[in-house]
Amino acid sequence: MTNSAGAAELDDVTREALVGLVIRGMHRGALSPEQQALVDQGLAMAKGPMVMPTPAGTAAAQAVTRLAAGGDEEKSLRPLFEKFLPVNHQLRDLCTAWQLRPDGTPNDHSDAAYDASVRDRLDDIDDAIGRILRRMSEVTPRLSHYRDHLSASLERFDDGDAGMLTSPLADSYHTVWMWLHQELLLMLGISRAEDEKLEAELVAGQKV
Amino acid sequence: MPAAPAATTPLVPYGQGRVRGLGPAELGIHGDQMDRLVALGLPTVPGITVPVQSARDLTDPAVARQVVDLMEELVGRRVGDTGHPMLLRLVASAPVAASGLPPQVPGIGLTPTNAASLIDLIGREGDLYEVWASVLRLVAEDALGVSPDALEDALEGVTSAPAQVEALLAVCAAEGTGPVPEDPAEQLALSAAALMHRWDSPRGRRARRSQRLPDDLGLALHVQALHIGPWERSGIGTASSRDPDSGALAPTGTFHRGMRRSALPTDASGEPLDTLPGGTDLLKHTLATLEHHLRDVAEVTFELRDGKLSLLSAAALDRSSPRAGLRLAVDLATAGTIDRRAALRTVRPQVVQELLHAQLRLTGDEKLLAKGLPASPGAARGLVVLSSQRALELAAGDVPTVLFSSETTPGDVPALLAADAVVTTSGGLASHAAVVARGSGTPAVCGASDLRIDTVRGTVSAGGHTVHEGDVVTVDGRSGAIYVGEVDIRPAEPPAELDTLLAWADDVRVLRVRTNADTVRETEAALRLGAEGIGLCRTEHQFLGDRLPVVRRYLLAQDDAAHREALDALTDAQCEDFTALLRAVGDRPVTVRLLDAPLHEFLPHDGAYEDQSQLDRAVEMREVNPMLGLRGVRLALLNDDLYPAQAEALFSAWVTVSKEGITPALEVMIPLVSLPEELAIAIGQVHEAADKVEEQTGVRVPYLVGSMIETPRAALLADQLAVHADFLSFGTNDLTQMTYGFSRDDVESRLLTGYVERGLLAASPFVEFDLDGVGALVAIAVQKARSVKPDIKLGVCGEHGGDATSILRLAPLGLDYVSCSPQRVPVARLAAAHAALEEST
């Protein structure tokens, strides 16, 4: 019998492994001892070369990550999250621009000027997320690693690893960004649907 | 750091660069472009360029003062003046096209003193303050050395634009190397310093590196005058000269009203141009002028200041729509700006194909199954299939199919090519399926996420409808709609300007264009598209459908009487078909290919035979390798009444239509010849049929008789064939198969895609004619045939006859005509013109 009890009983390392797994959605490759423990407890499942959280694991991770409703941390983080969403929208647009030209044809990356203009726009986004992360980290220090993580992806991209902007199979800028987004949602207890609605409102509000 | 004494800094007003002998190397791309626009007499924003070589001088307030003075003199207004207000904008451009340039600095000249009266004039507070805040941010960070963190802290919690301006002015005074000056010249010098700082920053360097531009690439700086007026009558917009759908000359784009935009937003907001204050007449005139200058579809960015339109940039539109490019070419040639040959050259034959997509005739009663992304234009209907394998099976039997798939992989390519339309439930416009479909001209709808495909039960459902594998659906690749059942499809009609262009192509081309058509319907469609006759009428068609039982009776007949009776019935039926076809052809040439297909193809596959002897006969006819078996002329030698019967039917039909005043030029073609003797015997059979018809009707039917060249041997012995034949037609599909030893059905999906991916082949030789191998055979055959009969008629009737690349390769070999499927006729006409133009240069 597996014991899928709450994450409260997990030791710190295993709990971090669980939260990490839920934020990333899945892990590909060999299992760490902590991940094995998660599997043993029914909080994660191994499928072929992949480990994914079970619904119980996701719920447990949500429970430990969620900030106290109405608490100071939530109150401070929430407005920063609302600054994050319009930038999040810009990043999605930028990733689309990297993949598709404005006329909808695939970007075959033969036009260096076009690619450079997209890359140049990314600097504004990177500056903006840098400012937001600086403030977020003051409130929630565990988010501070994202700044370095994003910079590392960008550096590898600029060094010629073209997949490091949007590839879903690598720790690309977009992938790391999605982790950040997911972690914020978990901490603030916001569903994906609420998130999309909120983003649409905030983006529309900017354009008035 | 000012680089040179102020007195030597050249200042070049827009429009005066060329007369001073300056080009993009000095003026930057933008300065050069504005020079040309001024020369064309087009409305431009007033501006002054500080050339690349001395642009850094502008960071010197003394030089900036000269610029401000000159601008005030040019415009007749004073910067910051509240009565006739003007502000300045600073823009950078490089000597070559480059991305990642520093941003524009709008609103130079704003001060806490003049802001209030300017806001009165604009009529909205936010606009001006937003522009101002953006300028201050840039100046603070890149010229006054305020740290990003200090800026961020200063702006924390400050949401209104006026408060942001106040906070920014304060942080500059407190944390910067100096306060923000009020003097416009000093502001301009600081702005110039900020732009240069940006260009020198790691970000600027990276942008240059990624475009392989020199690290020390300079910038020209341009100072523009901004007239200030009411926000409702101001804004920025972009317009291209042509409507992408109709190709008509009509400004197409968006307009962003208000003062605050300094660069075009990248999102989809904005108003359509027909709301432009003051109307679009000037814009239209401007774009038309530009088109004649650029000889291309033009795109401009413009601004409206107090209702006054001025251009900010103008260039040829990157990737204009096929229709726009075509119509422009015709318009320019009609106006005499370019000659017709130049117009022909600018239109790619592939574009013609894109313009000829079929469309749906909607009545409003259609049952919509689902909608997805319009991934590849055109319309098609067919049977629902849920697997690649099924699509290939049905396509082999010429059954139209619509392939439904959740997503596709490269292994599905053959099925994507075989299907008449493709629908995917996931994936976007750049998905694999979409890319392949557009490449092959197959209508496609992608990302139709409402669809539920159940491969186990063989159903597709959405919107309350469920269709089963084998049901008919109709797909509109232009709108993304999928309809249940059959919707009427209107065949592609060439737009008027295409007719014009193709008429010019006809004047230029040497190669004639015929069509491969088996039915009246196909013939009419091809003639409408400009075919000059039929280059291949496959008679197999006449043996299928309700004729099949008669054909089987003929093949399985036990005795001579039954055999004869069946043959007569077949001859009568064929005569009917030919009569209808010849009426459609009119007085044009028509090449009728006598039966080519292996006879067993007409026999039932299920073994439903009447008796043992029929079964025995069927077993006897089975072949191991039908492609190389009893086909074509070989049949005529085994069944010596088959070709005479076909020829008799054709000649009788000619007699019938000739009495109606229609006299088609008949060409009877013998397929799959490899021995000159085979051809001689088959031709003898045709002549006997003509004699017989003459005996019966008293009419001597005029006709030519010739040979197909599908085997390498036939190509190598073309001189011997030419002794007997009046014409030769290259069946390049079979000739390619036999030259390579490729069985097309077996290699195309499994081998050739891999060969192309690995670079062994540039393209499938069945799609693009192989000039090196098959082309060598054709060249030998042409030379040998003409050595015997210099005026022998030579043509191509394979699919290559409709492929633009192949036509360019075939034309120099000295052929008289190509023949292709009806919908490819326009492509072939244009490609043939291109071939002629290429030869003449």
Short mmCIF file of C-alpha atoms in Angstrom, two decimals, chain A residues 83 93 99-101 103-106 108 110-114 116-117 119-121 123-124 127 131 134-135 158 206-208, chain B residues 98-101 137 148-149 152-153 156-157 198 203 206-207 209-211 260-261 266-269 318-319 429-430 435 438:
data_model
loop_
_atom_site.label_atom_id
_atom_site.label_comp_id
_atom_site.label_asym_id
_atom_site.label_seq_id
_atom_site.Cartn_x
_atom_site.Cartn_y
_atom_site.Cartn_z
CA LYS A 83 2.44 43.46 -12.99
CA ASP A 93 3.65 37.36 -28.22
CA GLN A 99 8.17 31.04 -34.41
CA LEU A 100 5.87 32.75 -36.92
CA ARG A 101 6.35 35.79 -39.10
CA ASP A 103 1.97 37.06 -42.01
CA GLY A 104 1.56 33.69 -40.30
CA THR A 105 4.26 31.88 -42.21
CA PRO A 106 6.79 29.89 -40.16
CA ASP A 108 12.68 29.93 -40.98
CA SER A 110 16.76 33.14 -42.68
CA ASP A 111 16.11 36.83 -41.99
CA ALA A 112 18.74 37.95 -39.49
CA ALA A 113 17.22 41.42 -39.20
CA TYR A 114 13.83 40.01 -38.26
CA ALA A 116 17.43 40.49 -34.29
CA SER A 117 14.36 42.70 -33.88
CA ARG A 119 15.65 39.36 -29.82
CA ASP A 120 15.93 43.09 -29.19
CA ARG A 121 12.35 43.25 -27.93
CA ASP A 123 15.55 42.85 -23.73
CA ASP A 124 12.63 45.05 -22.73
CA ASP A 127 14.34 44.17 -18.02
CA ARG A 131 12.45 44.53 -12.04
CA ARG A 134 13.67 41.94 -7.74
CA ARG A 135 10.57 43.06 -5.87
CA ASP A 158 22.79 34.36 -27.28
CA GLN A 206 -3.13 48.92 -20.60
CA LYS A 207 -4.34 49.63 -24.06
CA VAL A 208 -7.19 51.99 -23.25
CA ALA B 98 19.47 46.94 -39.11
CA SER B 99 17.24 45.87 -36.25
CA GLY B 100 17.79 46.75 -32.63
CA LEU B 101 18.32 50.46 -33.19
CA ARG B 137 13.12 57.42 -18.46
CA PRO B 148 17.52 51.28 -13.02
CA ASP B 149 16.85 50.38 -9.40
CA GLU B 152 12.14 51.68 -10.25
CA ASP B 153 12.03 52.79 -6.65
CA GLU B 156 7.00 52.43 -7.24
CA GLY B 157 3.31 52.94 -6.62
CA ARG B 198 22.18 52.71 -26.05
CA ARG B 203 22.44 45.30 -26.03
CA ARG B 206 24.62 42.09 -29.43
CA ALA B 207 22.09 43.26 -32.00
CA ARG B 209 26.69 40.88 -33.80
CA SER B 210 23.57 38.79 -34.39
CA GLN B 211 23.06 40.49 -37.76
CA ARG B 260 1.14 59.18 -27.10
CA ARG B 261 2.28 56.66 -29.66
CA THR B 266 3.08 45.54 -32.16
CA ASP B 267 -0.33 44.33 -31.05
CA ALA B 268 -3.45 44.18 -33.14
CA SER B 269 -5.08 47.31 -31.72
CA ASP B 318 8.07 42.57 -47.36
CA ARG B 319 6.11 39.54 -48.62
CA LEU B 429 -0.50 27.67 -38.78
CA ALA B 430 3.12 26.66 -38.50
CA VAL B 435 3.42 23.54 -43.85
CA ARG B 438 0.48 24.74 -48.21
#
